[in-house]
Tab-separated table of C-alpha atoms in Angstrom:
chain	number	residue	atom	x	y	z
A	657	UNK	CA	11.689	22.208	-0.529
A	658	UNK	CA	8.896	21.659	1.883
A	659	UNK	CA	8.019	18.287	2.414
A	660	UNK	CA	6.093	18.893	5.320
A	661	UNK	CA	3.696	21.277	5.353
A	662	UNK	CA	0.761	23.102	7.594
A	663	UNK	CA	-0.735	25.470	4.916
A	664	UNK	CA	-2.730	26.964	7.791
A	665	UNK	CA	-0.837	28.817	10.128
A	666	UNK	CA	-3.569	29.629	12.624
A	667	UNK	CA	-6.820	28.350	13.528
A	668	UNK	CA	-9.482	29.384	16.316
A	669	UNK	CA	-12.096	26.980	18.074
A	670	UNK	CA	-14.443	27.271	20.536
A	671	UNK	CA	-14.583	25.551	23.723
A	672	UNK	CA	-16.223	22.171	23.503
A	673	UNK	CA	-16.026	22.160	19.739
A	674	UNK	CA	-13.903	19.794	17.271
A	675	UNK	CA	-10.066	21.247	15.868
A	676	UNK	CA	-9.078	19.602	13.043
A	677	UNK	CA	-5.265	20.383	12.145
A	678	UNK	CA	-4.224	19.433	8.248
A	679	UNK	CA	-0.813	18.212	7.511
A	680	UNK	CA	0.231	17.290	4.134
A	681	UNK	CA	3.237	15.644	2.869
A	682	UNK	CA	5.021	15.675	-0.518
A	683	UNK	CA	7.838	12.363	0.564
A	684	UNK	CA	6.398	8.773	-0.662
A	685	UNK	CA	8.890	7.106	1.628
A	686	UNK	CA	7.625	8.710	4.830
A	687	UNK	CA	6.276	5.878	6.740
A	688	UNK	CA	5.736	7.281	10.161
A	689	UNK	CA	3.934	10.232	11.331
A	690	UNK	CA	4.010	12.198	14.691
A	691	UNK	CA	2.289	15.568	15.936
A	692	UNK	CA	4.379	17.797	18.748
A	693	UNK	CA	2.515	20.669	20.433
A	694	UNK	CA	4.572	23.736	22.279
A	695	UNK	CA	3.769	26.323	24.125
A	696	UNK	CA	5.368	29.639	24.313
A	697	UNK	CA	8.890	28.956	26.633
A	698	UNK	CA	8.672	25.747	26.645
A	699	UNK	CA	10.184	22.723	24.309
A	700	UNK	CA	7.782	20.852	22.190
A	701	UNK	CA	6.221	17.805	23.609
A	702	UNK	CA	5.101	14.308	21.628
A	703	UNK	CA	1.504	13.947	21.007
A	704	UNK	CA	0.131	11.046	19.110
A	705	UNK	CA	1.945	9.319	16.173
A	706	UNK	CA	0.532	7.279	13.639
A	707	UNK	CA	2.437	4.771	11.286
A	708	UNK	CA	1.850	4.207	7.275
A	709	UNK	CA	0.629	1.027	8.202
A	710	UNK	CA	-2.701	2.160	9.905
A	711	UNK	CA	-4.932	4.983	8.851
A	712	UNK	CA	-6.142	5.954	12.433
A	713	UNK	CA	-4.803	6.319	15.876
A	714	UNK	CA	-6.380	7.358	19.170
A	715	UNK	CA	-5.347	8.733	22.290
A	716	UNK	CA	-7.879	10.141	24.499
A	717	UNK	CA	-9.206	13.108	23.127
A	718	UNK	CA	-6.649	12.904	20.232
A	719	UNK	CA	-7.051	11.351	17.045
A	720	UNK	CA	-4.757	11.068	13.901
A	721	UNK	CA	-5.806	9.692	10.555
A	722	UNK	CA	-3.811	9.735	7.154
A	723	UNK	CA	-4.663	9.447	4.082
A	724	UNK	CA	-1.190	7.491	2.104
A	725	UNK	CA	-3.202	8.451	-0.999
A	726	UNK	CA	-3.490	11.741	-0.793
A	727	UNK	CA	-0.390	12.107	1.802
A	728	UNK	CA	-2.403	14.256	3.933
A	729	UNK	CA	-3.174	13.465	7.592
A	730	UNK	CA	-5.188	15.165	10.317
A	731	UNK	CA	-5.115	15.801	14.136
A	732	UNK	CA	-8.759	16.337	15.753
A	733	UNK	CA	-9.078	17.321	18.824
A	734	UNK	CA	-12.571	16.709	20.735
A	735	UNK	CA	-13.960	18.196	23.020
A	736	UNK	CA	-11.232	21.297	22.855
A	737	UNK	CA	-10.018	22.936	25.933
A	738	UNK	CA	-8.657	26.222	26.201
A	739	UNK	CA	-5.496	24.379	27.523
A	740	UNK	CA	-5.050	23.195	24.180
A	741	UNK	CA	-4.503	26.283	22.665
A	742	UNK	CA	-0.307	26.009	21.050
A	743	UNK	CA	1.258	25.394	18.165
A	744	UNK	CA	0.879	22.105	16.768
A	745	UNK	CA	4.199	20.874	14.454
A	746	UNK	CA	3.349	17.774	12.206
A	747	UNK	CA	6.501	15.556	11.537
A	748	UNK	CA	7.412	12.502	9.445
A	749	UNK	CA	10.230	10.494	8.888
A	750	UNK	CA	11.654	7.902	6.769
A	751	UNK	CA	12.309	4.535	8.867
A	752	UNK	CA	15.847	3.868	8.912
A	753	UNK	CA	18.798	4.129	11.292
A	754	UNK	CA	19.929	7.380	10.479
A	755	UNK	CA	16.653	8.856	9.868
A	756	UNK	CA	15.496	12.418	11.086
A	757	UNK	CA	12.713	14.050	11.651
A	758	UNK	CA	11.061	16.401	9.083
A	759	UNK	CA	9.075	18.722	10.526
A	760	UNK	CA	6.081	21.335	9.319
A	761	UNK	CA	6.052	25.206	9.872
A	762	UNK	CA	2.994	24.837	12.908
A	763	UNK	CA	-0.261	26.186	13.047
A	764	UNK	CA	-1.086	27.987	16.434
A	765	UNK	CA	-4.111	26.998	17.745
A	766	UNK	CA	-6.235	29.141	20.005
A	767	UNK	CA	-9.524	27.892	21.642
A	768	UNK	CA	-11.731	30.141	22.921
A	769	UNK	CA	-13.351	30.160	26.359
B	288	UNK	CA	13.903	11.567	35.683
B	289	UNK	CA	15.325	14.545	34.963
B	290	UNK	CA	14.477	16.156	31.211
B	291	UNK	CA	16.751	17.417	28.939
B	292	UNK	CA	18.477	20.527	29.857
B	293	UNK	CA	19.962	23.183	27.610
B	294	UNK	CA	22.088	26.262	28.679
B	295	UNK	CA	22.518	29.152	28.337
B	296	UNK	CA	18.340	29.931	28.097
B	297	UNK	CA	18.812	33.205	26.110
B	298	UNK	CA	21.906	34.939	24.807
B	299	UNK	CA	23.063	38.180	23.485
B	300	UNK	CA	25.962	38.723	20.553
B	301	UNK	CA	26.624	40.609	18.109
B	302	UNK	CA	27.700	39.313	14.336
B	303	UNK	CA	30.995	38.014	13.752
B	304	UNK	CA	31.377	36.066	16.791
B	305	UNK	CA	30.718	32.373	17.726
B	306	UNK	CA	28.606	30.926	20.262
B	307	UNK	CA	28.311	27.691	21.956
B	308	UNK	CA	25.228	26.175	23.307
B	309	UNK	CA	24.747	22.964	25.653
B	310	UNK	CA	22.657	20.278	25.835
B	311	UNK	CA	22.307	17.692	28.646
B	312	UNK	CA	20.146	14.550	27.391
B	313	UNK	CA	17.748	12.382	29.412
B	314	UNK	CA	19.589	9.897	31.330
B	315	UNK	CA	20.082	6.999	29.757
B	316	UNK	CA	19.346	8.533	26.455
B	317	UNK	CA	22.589	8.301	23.413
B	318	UNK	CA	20.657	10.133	20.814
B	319	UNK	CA	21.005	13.912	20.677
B	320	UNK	CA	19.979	15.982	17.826
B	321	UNK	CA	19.928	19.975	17.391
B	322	UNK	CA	17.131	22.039	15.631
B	323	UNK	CA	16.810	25.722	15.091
B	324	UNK	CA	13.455	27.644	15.348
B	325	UNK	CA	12.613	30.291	13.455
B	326	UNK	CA	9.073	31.731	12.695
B	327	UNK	CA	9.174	31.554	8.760
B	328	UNK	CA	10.586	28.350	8.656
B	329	UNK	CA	9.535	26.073	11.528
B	330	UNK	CA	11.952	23.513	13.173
B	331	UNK	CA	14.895	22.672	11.023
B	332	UNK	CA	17.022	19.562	11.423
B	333	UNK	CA	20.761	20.784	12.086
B	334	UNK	CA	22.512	17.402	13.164
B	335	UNK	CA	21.667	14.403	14.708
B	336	UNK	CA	24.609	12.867	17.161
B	337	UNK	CA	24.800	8.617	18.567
B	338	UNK	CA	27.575	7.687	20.515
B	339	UNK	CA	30.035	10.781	19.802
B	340	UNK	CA	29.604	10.578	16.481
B	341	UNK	CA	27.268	12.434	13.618
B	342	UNK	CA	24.657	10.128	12.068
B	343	UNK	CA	23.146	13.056	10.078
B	344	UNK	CA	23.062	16.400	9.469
B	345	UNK	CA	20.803	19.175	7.473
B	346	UNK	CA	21.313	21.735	5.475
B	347	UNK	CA	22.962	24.164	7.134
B	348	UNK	CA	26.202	26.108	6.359
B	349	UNK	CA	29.368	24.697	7.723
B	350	UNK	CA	29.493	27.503	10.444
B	351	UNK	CA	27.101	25.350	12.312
B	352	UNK	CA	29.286	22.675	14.049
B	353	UNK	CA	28.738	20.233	16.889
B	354	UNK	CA	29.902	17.135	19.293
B	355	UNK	CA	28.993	14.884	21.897
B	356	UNK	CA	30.987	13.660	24.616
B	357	UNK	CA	31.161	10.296	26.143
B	358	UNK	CA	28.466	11.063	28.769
B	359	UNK	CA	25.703	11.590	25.734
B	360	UNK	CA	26.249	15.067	26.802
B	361	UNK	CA	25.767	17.316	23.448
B	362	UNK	CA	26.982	20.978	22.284
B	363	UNK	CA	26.846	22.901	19.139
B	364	UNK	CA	28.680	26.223	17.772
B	365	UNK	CA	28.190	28.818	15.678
B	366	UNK	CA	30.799	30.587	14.455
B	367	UNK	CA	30.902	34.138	12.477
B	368	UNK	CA	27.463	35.041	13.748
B	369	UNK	CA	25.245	36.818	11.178
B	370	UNK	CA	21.673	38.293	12.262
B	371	UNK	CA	19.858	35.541	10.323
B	372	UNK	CA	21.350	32.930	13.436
B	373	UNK	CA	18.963	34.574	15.696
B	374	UNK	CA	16.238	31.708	16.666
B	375	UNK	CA	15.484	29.113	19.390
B	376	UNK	CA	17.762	26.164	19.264
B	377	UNK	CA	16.311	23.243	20.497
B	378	UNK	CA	18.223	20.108	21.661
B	379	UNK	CA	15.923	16.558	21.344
B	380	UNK	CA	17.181	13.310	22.495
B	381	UNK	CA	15.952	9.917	22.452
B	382	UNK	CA	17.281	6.126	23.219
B	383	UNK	CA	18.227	5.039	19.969
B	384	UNK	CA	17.289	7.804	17.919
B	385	UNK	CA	14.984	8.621	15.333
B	386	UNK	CA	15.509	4.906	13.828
B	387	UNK	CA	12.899	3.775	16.177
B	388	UNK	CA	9.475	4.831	17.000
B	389	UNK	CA	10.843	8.510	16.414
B	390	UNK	CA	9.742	10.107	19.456
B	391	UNK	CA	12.196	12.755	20.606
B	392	UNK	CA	12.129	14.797	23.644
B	393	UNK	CA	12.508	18.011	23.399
B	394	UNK	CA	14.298	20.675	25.737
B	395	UNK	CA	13.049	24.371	26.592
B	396	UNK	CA	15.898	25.722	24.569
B	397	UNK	CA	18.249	28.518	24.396
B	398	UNK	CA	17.155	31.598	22.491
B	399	UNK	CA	19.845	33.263	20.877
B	400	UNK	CA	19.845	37.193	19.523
B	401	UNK	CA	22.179	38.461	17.089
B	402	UNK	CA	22.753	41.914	17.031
């Protein structure tokens, strides 16, 4: 069973434009929310994260928002940079102390000079 | 500081034997958990290890197996290889562990092949 999931598993941008990469969750008791990119070789790194309690988050040229109602949230990404261009895992996880991480399938991202 | 370090990098068997991967945490860090990579299926949560002992585990067949030592330090085996054990297995760790802000760090892994 899923309970993370990137429906998309690839998406292409231009240079300069807006990506917007859609997460959706089937777990009511996920209360926190955090997007890793990776690039090829190379372990995934921590993004942005977002908590139940909020319904935005910015970082720079990041920006998370969920939506508890529809247990969807999004990661846009403005201006994109060809540097950007990886695979982007959504997570979640269930606040407790021996919670884990539940992670979605990725979407590789590739923006275009 | 130093990030976390996993060896071997990439690996060669063949099915029926057992492997054994390692995992050095961030300094300082007690939290180490394990996921495998595959590219159907994502990351998936193998165990989760706090001060030597297991504080969760996923759903994975009891081949997969692992241990920390007193130094946080972290390994994992799989025994009785089969070709569906070939992916990247990625070691995280963290201070606490995911019972906090749930930021792991992640290391490059080791990419194992089973032939």
């Amino acid at each position: 069973d899923q309970q993370v999931k990137q429906n998309s598993p690839s998406l292409s941008v231009q240079e300069g434009r807006i990506s917007i990469l859609n997460c959706d969750y089937t777990n009511s008791m996920f209360d926190y929310f955090l997007w890793y990119k990776k690039y090829p070789a190379e372990g995934p790194t921590f993004l942005i994260s977002i908590s139940s309690i909020k319904d935005k988050n910015e970082d720079g040229r990041f920006t998370v928002f969920l939506n508890k109602s529809a247990k969807h949230l999004s990661l846009h990404i403005v201006p994109s940079q060809p540097g950007d261009s990886a695979v982007y895992f959504c997570a979640a996880r269930v606040t407790g102390a021996n919670s884990k991480l539940t992670f979605g399938k990725g979407i590789t991202l590739s923006v275009r000079p | 500081k130093a990030g976390v370090t996993q060896t071997p990098r990439y690996l060669i068997k063949t099915r029926g034997q057992q492997v054994t991967l390692s995992c050095s945490p961030i300094s300082g860090h007690r939290s180490v958990s394990w996921y495998q990579q595959t590219p159907g299926q994502g990351l998936q949560f193998l165990f989760e290890y706090f001060s030597e002992t297991q504080r969760n585990k996923g759903n994975f067949p009891g081949r997969f197996s692992g241990r920390q030592f007193s130094n946080s330090r972290s390994e994992m085996n799989v025994s009785t290889l089969e070709l569906g054990d070939s992916a990247l297995y990625l070691c995280a760790s963290s201070w606490t562990g995911t019972a906090t802000t749930g930021e792991l760090f992640f290391g490059e892994g080791s990419r194992l092949t089973v032939l």
